[in-house]
XYZ file of C-alpha atoms in Angstrom:
665
model
C 74.737 81.358 96.460
C 71.714 83.861 96.004
C 70.837 85.902 98.331
C 72.222 89.541 99.675
C 76.355 89.709 100.069
C 77.387 91.958 103.125
C 81.292 93.047 103.568
C 81.884 93.667 107.241
C 84.161 96.072 108.054
C 86.091 97.071 111.096
C 85.801 100.476 112.165
C 89.869 101.125 113.113
C 90.887 98.818 111.162
C 93.262 101.339 108.726
C 94.406 103.583 112.134
C 97.922 103.887 111.953
C 99.333 100.780 114.669
C 101.212 101.413 118.110
C 100.968 97.764 119.028
C 103.803 94.742 118.313
C 103.735 91.091 120.002
C 107.199 91.733 122.430
C 109.384 89.139 120.457
C 110.901 88.131 124.519
C 107.669 86.945 125.752
C 108.780 83.643 126.735
C 105.143 81.719 127.477
C 103.052 79.582 125.473
C 100.565 77.465 125.834
C 99.971 73.496 124.651
C 96.504 71.952 124.771
C 97.677 68.516 126.881
C 95.442 65.818 128.368
C 97.525 66.317 131.862
C 95.509 65.714 134.760
C 95.869 68.475 138.326
C 96.476 65.207 140.745
C 94.711 67.446 143.386
C 92.224 68.607 141.335
C 91.822 65.528 139.675
C 88.150 65.480 138.909
C 88.085 68.724 137.540
C 90.922 68.346 135.858
C 89.566 65.433 133.385
C 88.774 67.165 129.957
C 92.174 69.053 128.283
C 93.079 71.920 129.342
C 95.979 74.811 128.030
C 99.465 74.701 130.251
C 100.852 77.409 129.941
C 104.636 76.252 128.547
C 108.248 78.246 127.647
C 107.801 78.935 124.111
C 111.239 78.246 123.438
C 111.014 74.202 124.706
C 108.364 73.592 123.243
C 107.696 73.946 119.179
C 104.255 73.154 118.818
C 102.673 75.338 121.529
C 100.447 78.097 120.858
C 99.419 81.495 121.737
C 96.996 81.773 124.324
C 94.141 82.774 122.667
C 94.372 80.158 119.728
C 95.008 77.994 122.837
C 91.757 78.719 124.514
C 90.260 78.325 121.295
C 90.475 74.495 119.953
C 91.486 73.216 123.697
C 88.958 70.831 125.072
C 86.164 69.223 124.029
C 84.367 72.774 124.135
C 86.625 74.975 123.303
C 85.564 78.176 125.255
C 81.845 78.484 124.170
C 79.545 79.703 126.016
C 76.484 78.659 126.792
C 77.807 74.954 125.867
C 76.354 73.489 122.792
C 74.075 70.799 122.844
C 76.259 68.673 120.374
C 79.675 69.919 119.258
C 82.512 69.007 117.287
C 85.754 71.343 117.484
C 88.454 70.875 115.151
C 92.216 71.375 116.535
C 93.477 73.785 114.483
C 93.128 77.777 113.690
C 93.391 79.379 110.060
C 94.960 83.317 110.314
C 92.914 86.247 108.608
C 92.144 89.967 108.574
C 88.731 91.467 108.969
C 88.557 92.953 105.171
C 88.576 89.133 103.863
C 85.004 88.328 105.823
C 82.459 88.101 103.540
C 78.432 87.191 104.857
C 75.667 85.902 102.477
C 72.319 86.045 102.917
C 71.096 83.446 101.223
C 67.384 81.898 100.712
C 64.856 83.641 102.914
C 61.729 85.534 104.055
C 62.582 89.688 102.755
C 61.257 90.397 106.445
C 63.588 88.338 107.495
C 66.789 89.690 106.205
C 66.282 93.244 107.607
C 66.812 91.831 110.628
C 69.791 89.945 109.657
C 71.674 92.948 108.548
C 71.787 94.570 111.369
C 72.589 91.066 113.752
C 75.532 91.254 111.011
C 76.738 94.408 112.085
C 76.625 93.414 115.927
C 78.562 90.156 114.747
C 80.843 92.547 113.285
C 81.009 95.071 116.599
C 81.536 91.659 118.716
C 85.021 90.388 116.645
C 85.731 94.013 116.646
C 86.147 93.994 120.435
C 88.654 91.439 120.764
C 90.936 93.359 118.766
C 93.825 95.761 120.373
C 92.319 99.759 120.004
C 94.668 100.858 117.659
C 96.320 98.206 114.936
C 97.200 97.601 111.371
C 95.803 94.024 109.749
C 98.901 92.262 108.408
C 97.826 92.412 104.868
C 100.048 89.339 104.085
C 96.831 86.777 105.078
C 95.247 86.815 102.459
C 92.605 84.040 103.602
C 88.918 84.381 103.492
C 86.351 83.952 105.756
C 83.349 83.358 103.662
C 79.939 83.236 105.684
C 76.599 82.204 104.514
C 73.083 82.212 106.953
C 69.370 81.020 105.851
C 66.738 80.801 107.838
C 63.532 79.377 106.762
C 61.033 81.028 108.254
C 59.767 84.862 108.421
C 58.633 84.737 112.308
C 60.148 88.497 113.857
C 58.855 87.935 117.120
C 59.746 85.615 120.339
C 57.729 84.279 121.970
C 57.107 80.232 123.370
C 56.801 78.314 120.943
C 59.809 79.728 118.807
C 62.642 77.540 117.355
C 65.698 78.825 118.412
C 67.618 76.382 117.126
C 70.780 76.207 114.561
C 73.635 74.738 112.862
C 76.902 75.955 112.081
C 79.189 74.595 109.665
C 82.984 75.256 109.247
C 84.640 73.716 106.688
C 88.887 74.905 105.930
C 90.901 74.276 103.218
C 94.461 76.274 102.237
C 92.780 79.564 100.774
C 89.313 79.896 103.091
C 87.462 78.971 105.312
C 83.582 78.385 104.562
C 80.764 79.147 107.651
C 77.151 77.793 106.768
C 74.328 78.316 109.739
C 71.109 76.981 108.666
C 67.973 78.007 111.557
C 64.369 77.452 110.738
C 64.300 81.148 112.466
C 66.519 84.771 112.763
C 66.277 84.209 116.497
C 68.821 80.563 115.780
C 70.505 82.303 113.577
C 71.234 84.991 115.520
C 71.810 82.001 118.374
C 74.566 80.986 115.401
C 76.590 84.305 114.859
C 76.846 84.583 118.789
C 78.275 81.005 118.372
C 80.654 81.852 115.545
C 81.145 84.913 117.624
C 82.748 83.005 120.055
C 84.962 80.282 117.352
C 87.103 83.753 116.352
C 90.081 85.850 118.590
C 92.901 87.799 118.289
C 95.725 86.662 117.787
C 98.846 89.165 119.513
C 101.952 86.755 117.324
C 100.224 87.133 114.084
C 98.083 90.225 114.122
C 95.868 88.803 112.525
C 92.255 87.064 114.093
C 91.990 83.299 113.917
C 88.819 81.333 113.615
C 88.805 77.440 114.295
C 89.362 75.783 111.133
C 86.929 72.434 111.061
C 83.772 72.857 113.262
C 80.283 70.804 113.430
C 77.722 72.241 116.038
C 74.000 71.463 116.501
C 72.000 73.505 119.209
C 69.441 74.678 121.000
C 67.717 75.534 124.415
C 66.633 73.434 126.678
C 64.190 75.667 128.184
C 61.781 78.158 126.565
C 62.136 81.054 129.239
C 65.539 82.403 129.737
C 65.748 85.495 131.801
C 66.898 88.331 133.763
C 64.403 90.115 135.797
C 64.635 93.678 136.428
C 63.355 96.291 138.794
C 63.733 99.329 138.171
C 61.842 101.176 140.078
C 63.721 101.351 143.511
C 66.275 103.536 141.981
C 65.979 104.326 137.991
C 68.068 102.943 136.000
C 68.473 104.401 132.196
C 68.033 103.024 128.906
C 72.148 103.171 127.992
C 72.065 100.903 130.849
C 69.358 98.573 130.753
C 70.813 97.966 126.731
C 73.849 96.867 127.736
C 71.946 94.407 130.318
C 70.545 93.481 126.780
C 74.126 93.203 125.182
C 74.978 90.770 127.517
C 72.146 88.802 127.339
C 72.647 88.069 123.754
C 76.312 87.090 124.837
C 74.345 84.029 126.915
C 71.318 83.594 124.674
C 69.822 84.863 127.092
C 66.187 85.566 125.575
C 63.830 87.061 127.825
C 64.574 90.645 129.680
C 61.554 90.804 132.474
C 60.882 94.905 133.134
C 59.780 95.011 136.802
C 59.220 99.021 136.126
C 57.015 100.222 138.735
C 56.472 98.965 142.416
C 55.154 100.986 145.524
C 58.616 103.289 145.824
C 58.073 105.009 142.275
C 55.907 104.782 138.574
C 58.567 106.142 136.588
C 57.095 105.053 133.117
C 54.593 107.164 130.771
C 51.286 105.804 130.067
C 49.349 108.881 127.826
C 46.011 107.911 129.096
C 46.912 109.002 132.734
C 49.790 111.227 132.399
C 49.969 112.145 136.110
C 50.461 108.721 136.971
C 54.623 109.348 135.603
C 54.368 113.355 136.477
C 53.846 112.311 140.602
C 55.406 109.332 140.467
C 58.480 109.647 139.088
C 61.892 110.726 141.274
C 62.458 113.686 139.033
C 60.946 114.711 135.213
C 64.359 112.847 133.854
C 63.888 109.707 135.531
C 61.175 108.400 133.198
C 60.963 106.305 130.796
C 58.708 107.399 127.558
C 56.498 105.664 125.022
C 59.064 106.508 122.243
C 62.098 105.344 124.977
C 60.528 101.997 124.659
C 59.805 101.268 121.394
C 63.200 101.584 120.536
C 64.542 99.272 123.363
C 61.893 96.739 122.306
C 63.769 97.010 118.665
C 67.114 97.073 120.314
C 66.280 93.323 122.095
C 64.838 92.475 118.815
C 67.333 92.485 116.929
C 69.734 90.609 120.561
C 66.874 87.517 120.343
C 65.639 89.522 123.517
C 62.152 89.649 124.509
C 61.293 92.692 126.786
C 58.318 91.336 129.151
C 56.610 93.752 131.424
C 55.041 93.708 134.970
C 52.402 96.154 136.497
C 52.422 94.387 140.284
C 49.225 94.729 141.613
C 47.437 94.637 143.977
C 50.419 95.434 146.432
C 53.742 97.273 145.379
C 51.438 100.025 144.200
C 51.867 104.235 145.870
C 53.698 106.746 143.924
C 52.282 107.644 141.262
C 48.299 107.388 142.336
C 47.865 109.908 144.946
C 45.950 112.348 142.412
C 43.399 110.065 142.548
C 41.618 111.987 145.884
C 42.032 115.966 143.469
C 40.090 114.326 139.987
C 37.839 113.139 141.933
C 37.518 109.579 141.663
C 38.470 108.296 145.521
C 41.515 106.816 147.146
C 42.916 104.894 144.195
C 45.198 103.215 146.630
C 45.277 103.232 150.261
C 48.407 102.261 153.443
C 50.279 104.361 151.136
C 53.563 104.829 153.356
C 52.330 104.891 155.957
C 53.901 104.890 159.436
C 55.216 102.484 161.454
C 55.454 100.318 158.183
C 56.063 96.872 159.462
C 52.998 96.937 160.034
C 51.409 97.398 157.147
C 53.902 95.840 154.460
C 56.665 94.373 154.113
C 59.461 97.339 153.528
C 58.854 101.284 152.811
C 56.902 102.796 151.387
C 53.972 100.861 151.778
C 50.883 101.048 149.360
C 48.003 99.107 147.849
C 44.906 98.905 145.485
C 41.415 100.074 146.958
C 39.610 97.211 146.381
C 36.611 99.281 147.794
C 36.646 101.846 144.784
C 35.699 101.105 141.533
C 37.053 104.167 139.920
C 41.074 101.866 140.346
C 39.385 99.459 137.990
C 38.759 102.455 135.692
C 43.340 103.530 136.248
C 43.631 99.761 135.801
C 42.178 99.456 132.554
C 43.843 102.238 131.216
C 47.973 101.158 131.952
C 46.323 97.690 130.906
C 45.870 99.563 128.012
C 48.628 101.411 127.118
C 50.976 98.626 128.376
C 49.791 96.435 125.666
C 50.088 98.908 123.329
C 53.758 99.988 123.573
C 55.058 96.372 124.605
C 53.896 94.999 121.100
C 53.780 92.400 120.140
C 53.614 91.452 123.813
C 52.804 87.561 124.111
C 52.589 87.216 127.935
C 52.463 89.642 130.980
C 53.176 89.244 134.699
C 50.301 90.010 137.340
C 52.652 90.773 139.711
C 50.771 89.695 142.521
C 53.056 89.041 145.687
C 53.000 90.434 148.822
C 49.875 91.201 149.504
C 49.869 92.301 153.188
C 46.260 91.672 154.439
C 46.458 94.457 157.849
C 46.399 97.219 155.217
C 43.508 96.343 153.483
C 41.913 95.482 157.278
C 42.888 98.606 159.072
C 41.423 100.723 156.098
C 37.839 102.308 157.395
C 37.190 102.074 153.575
C 37.601 98.723 153.382
C 36.156 97.845 156.198
C 33.059 99.451 155.728
C 33.000 97.941 152.131
C 33.835 94.598 153.212
C 30.990 94.814 156.405
C 28.524 96.113 153.509
C 29.424 92.368 151.480
C 28.507 90.620 155.060
C 31.786 89.311 154.961
C 33.701 88.399 158.685
C 36.883 89.860 157.434
C 38.905 86.865 158.152
C 41.693 85.818 155.819
C 39.729 83.504 153.973
C 37.425 86.287 153.071
C 40.558 88.806 151.981
C 41.868 86.052 150.198
C 38.892 85.740 147.889
C 38.270 89.220 147.634
C 41.982 88.951 146.270
C 41.065 86.635 143.372
C 38.294 88.482 142.277
C 40.107 91.324 141.983
C 42.707 88.999 139.737
C 40.530 87.725 137.960
C 38.924 91.487 136.837
C 42.092 92.336 136.239
C 42.940 89.464 133.741
C 39.580 90.492 132.665
C 41.054 94.144 131.598
C 43.557 92.798 129.968
C 42.457 90.393 128.330
C 40.051 93.092 126.911
C 42.675 95.947 126.473
C 44.796 93.474 124.710
C 42.039 92.731 121.929
C 41.635 96.318 121.132
C 45.119 96.777 120.561
C 44.790 93.256 118.183
C 41.546 91.527 117.415
C 43.450 88.132 117.236
C 45.845 88.971 120.534
C 46.302 85.362 122.667
C 47.777 88.377 125.516
C 45.685 87.459 128.798
C 44.759 83.621 127.923
C 47.634 83.251 129.632
C 49.768 85.571 132.085
C 52.823 84.719 135.019
C 52.137 85.570 138.889
C 54.792 85.329 141.371
C 54.481 83.086 143.852
C 52.055 84.134 147.232
C 49.744 82.982 149.768
C 47.214 82.594 146.767
C 49.797 80.148 145.260
C 49.400 78.093 148.595
C 47.826 75.124 148.462
C 44.956 75.291 149.847
C 44.141 78.640 147.779
C 45.961 78.053 144.736
C 43.373 75.135 143.580
C 40.469 77.131 144.207
C 41.349 80.722 142.796
C 43.483 80.340 140.238
C 43.531 78.363 136.784
C 46.569 76.364 135.288
C 45.044 77.007 131.762
C 45.137 81.119 133.106
C 48.814 81.173 134.820
C 52.326 80.207 135.276
C 53.582 81.206 138.380
C 56.871 81.958 139.210
C 58.685 81.329 141.805
C 60.779 82.926 144.383
C 60.540 80.892 147.534
C 63.660 78.568 148.390
C 64.394 75.209 146.962
C 62.969 73.451 149.959
C 59.253 75.913 149.933
C 56.419 72.989 149.672
C 54.686 75.543 147.276
C 56.849 74.776 144.277
C 54.828 70.823 145.521
C 51.713 72.534 145.333
C 52.171 74.273 142.356
C 53.484 71.617 140.038
C 51.131 68.576 140.892
C 48.042 71.414 140.984
C 48.938 71.152 137.330
C 50.656 74.828 137.166
C 53.636 76.013 134.292
C 56.382 77.877 136.509
C 58.924 79.826 136.337
C 62.149 79.554 139.015
C 64.054 82.147 140.866
C 63.869 80.404 144.145
C 66.283 83.583 145.825
C 68.982 80.834 147.851
C 70.296 80.730 144.271
C 68.903 83.223 141.841
C 68.691 86.538 144.380
C 71.433 88.141 142.440
C 71.266 91.418 145.324
C 71.379 89.225 148.238
C 74.846 88.878 150.410
C 74.843 93.045 151.647
C 74.324 95.332 154.047
C 70.845 95.728 155.550
C 69.414 99.201 154.316
C 67.068 99.100 156.813
C 68.604 99.649 159.790
C 71.516 97.645 160.461
C 69.609 94.632 161.339
C 71.312 91.210 162.704
C 73.481 90.617 161.664
C 74.269 93.685 159.188
C 73.142 91.736 156.283
C 70.233 91.587 153.836
C 66.934 89.645 154.376
C 68.204 87.004 152.060
C 71.808 86.640 152.400
C 74.679 84.609 151.786
C 75.909 86.181 148.534
C 75.044 83.813 145.624
C 77.980 83.349 143.973
C 78.015 82.194 139.893
C 78.515 78.245 141.562
C 75.438 78.696 143.116
C 73.379 80.452 140.645
C 74.970 77.445 137.907
C 74.632 74.167 140.135
C 71.141 75.125 140.687
C 68.923 72.555 138.737
C 64.890 72.781 138.315
C 64.824 69.775 136.966
C 66.865 68.342 140.875
C 64.587 70.289 142.560
C 61.282 69.521 141.008
C 62.434 65.598 141.965
C 63.462 66.558 145.600
C 60.008 67.482 146.232
C 58.006 65.643 143.743
C 60.159 62.679 142.808
C 59.340 63.295 139.004
C 61.491 66.394 136.803
C 58.470 68.257 135.639
C 60.529 68.863 131.852
C 57.027 69.204 131.296
C 55.656 71.789 133.432
C 58.889 73.784 133.552
C 59.231 77.293 130.916
C 62.869 78.157 132.603
C 63.847 81.023 135.069
C 64.873 83.860 136.137
C 67.930 85.660 137.779
C 66.855 88.399 139.734
C 68.206 91.771 139.886
C 66.166 94.378 142.531
C 66.977 97.373 143.629
C 66.956 98.479 146.392
C 71.211 98.920 146.588
C 71.695 98.610 143.270
C 71.370 101.671 140.420
C 73.520 102.100 137.617
C 76.733 101.942 139.184
C 76.711 98.811 140.666
C 73.854 96.487 137.545
C 76.972 95.926 135.670
C 78.894 93.993 138.554
C 76.037 92.442 140.416
C 74.380 90.918 137.108
C 77.852 89.511 135.417
C 79.348 87.232 135.320
C 76.615 85.643 137.228
C 73.696 85.901 134.881
C 76.383 83.960 132.250
C 76.902 81.188 134.441
C 73.049 81.087 134.884
C 72.684 81.354 131.039
C 74.518 77.957 130.827
C 71.859 76.218 133.086
C 68.871 77.656 130.843
C 70.192 76.483 127.679
C 72.238 73.582 127.916
C 71.359 72.535 131.378
C 74.218 70.406 132.534
C 74.610 67.069 134.585
C 78.234 68.093 135.740
C 78.482 70.676 138.271
C 80.313 74.452 138.093
C 83.766 72.677 138.447
C 84.575 71.172 134.562
C 82.365 75.179 133.553
C 85.423 77.435 135.460
C 87.897 77.912 132.334
C 85.110 78.770 130.722
C 82.875 80.527 132.717
C 86.336 83.171 133.893
C 86.934 82.974 129.689
C 82.958 84.909 128.889
C 83.712 87.162 132.003
C 86.169 88.133 130.151
C 84.674 88.609 126.700
C 82.283 90.267 128.735
C 84.731 92.973 129.186
C 85.793 92.898 125.727
C 82.235 93.763 124.823
C 82.269 96.474 127.303
C 80.076 95.277 130.163
C 81.726 95.884 133.709
C 81.608 92.454 134.661
C 83.106 91.480 138.486
C 86.363 89.978 138.049
C 85.715 86.129 139.342
C 90.119 84.962 139.697
C 93.327 86.153 138.766
C 94.756 86.758 135.687
C 96.838 83.808 136.406
C 94.501 81.297 136.860
C 93.462 82.440 133.989
C 96.884 81.823 131.825
C 96.915 78.592 134.435
C 93.955 76.153 133.666
C 92.849 74.103 136.999
C 95.327 75.152 139.044
C 93.045 77.352 141.143
C 91.689 75.286 143.715
C 90.347 74.741 147.207
C 89.398 71.447 147.570
C 90.985 67.897 148.274
C 90.688 65.933 145.703
C 88.155 63.552 147.091
C 86.153 65.921 147.720
C 85.671 67.085 144.440
C 82.559 64.771 142.172
C 82.148 66.914 139.081
C 78.680 65.387 138.255
C 75.535 67.548 139.730
C 74.386 65.262 142.139
C 73.497 67.385 145.391
C 71.014 69.734 146.183
C 71.835 72.945 145.218
C 71.018 74.449 148.386
C 73.468 71.699 149.337
C 76.122 73.042 146.970
C 79.308 75.649 148.100
C 80.540 78.460 146.325
C 83.229 77.166 148.710
C 83.610 79.963 150.768
C 83.427 78.264 153.377
C 85.535 74.833 152.742
C 88.381 77.556 151.689
C 87.502 79.741 155.283
C 87.280 76.176 156.899
C 90.850 75.006 155.240
C 92.004 78.528 156.219
C 91.601 78.388 160.498
C 92.959 74.346 160.383
C 96.265 76.142 158.698
C 96.156 78.574 161.245
C 95.827 76.145 163.946
C 98.925 73.907 163.162
C 101.339 77.264 162.429
C 100.506 78.437 165.764
C 100.673 74.521 167.313
C 104.411 74.173 165.879
C 105.227 77.278 167.053
C 104.238 77.073 170.072
C 106.183 73.361 170.506
């Protein structure tokens, strides 16, 4: 094998052991095709059954059973095609070797980092202190080959890979072939999920024979993260990227600024950050952004920046008048806020002030330069409040000077004029940074009044914009933009807004919950199928127009203390929907999902708990549905998909009524 060779080193491998297997532990697990009668359709696949070790000589440890049981073991997201062996080989970390085959030199540099990430992930499976059982001499030889020299992810990137494991008595040979680094990285992630610790032998174990061919269904598989409402530090963003890599998500849509704060360093306009940050320490420096982009790159994640405009601006722009540029924004922190915006503080760009475009141009130039290489940009563009402009004297005079009647259609026209000028500014900014840049040829806009049927065809070009849908899944806007020929990204709030289901943050609010309640359980996230939504509304799946989706984390009620548990493991459920687009509902994925949550915690992500540990050890026995109500196929629209909470509540009430009836009689 030509190429470089890497011996993986595991930190802590020589630390004296304080851990041993309890020989008196009575339980083991057996992979059986054993249906749970009351949960029949959800237990159609083989499952791990807890048994008495003394009575089942073929039973194994729980990790061995999980790795090899069922058609997919505990792989997440589910691969496109997988043949999974039923045996494992035991080995110690010192006996792992990785060889890089023929591949471009620039890719070797990325692969070296990816190998270390792989090594770190495996190390997380082991006890904190352990002395490895060196009597196990089985070798694991991993060969990785990449064809293309592509270093940066875009919508044309081939993320596919093949993975094969063949074992003999003495060694296990793993081969990963991919067109690009990103496919190879995904292959290494899958390989890390075919390995686990075995506490009986005090070794690692790997599935002995595997054949996988894998590729994503959707090209845009993202998390939208808001860092304006509440500041999120770089370590927490990195941890989010780690979680994304573990679930093969590839787009971090960074909603950096809003009316609340402007924490981003813009060197050409330093007062933006000075006036806009919550404090001098709660900022994102240009150098930090550059390092974050590199951190994401080797984990298969592209960072997509958003500068939301012409609404959702305010703090950060207050310096305009003192610098002789006039009011760059209007309605900033205006009271009462309800009349001119959707949430406090208010603010919109001042369309009547030409200096505003100069500042916008500088922001774009710095962002394009900072987020290199940028292949697509998010313009924001939602929740414009026409009343704000129509109550601002400077804009009223400007509109009247244009002989405008100042009705809604006139403001929509001026809004569209702004959007076209913004697009041109971004194109020019990208050409200054890179003459060959295609940034600005198409960008992303949120759904808004401008994307409604009467406006979208009049004001927006489907060749220039991707529309990100944040309505509910029944909205006619989805039908309108698809039939108008626009490419779309789904973030329908009724399934993929992860900030929903908590107490109101502006007043008590009826009934003391936030606007997009209820809470979206992982089951709702998993079953939300963009193709099904499109077909329900238009009669077609529009697979060529649906680029993918994003789960959204708006941070009015979230900061670093809650970020992980709000995102994970629900974003993992989203990850399987985006990668595999399964035809089945969440029920057949439940045991793998519970294990994936455990894996995320092992890797340092504070993912929310889904079930008691007993359920992880007793697959298929934690259910709330009568068997006749279970359909393993994903056949219904997500709007009627349930997490089980309402059914469980109904069953509880019925049980209470029955008990009361018995007591009274």
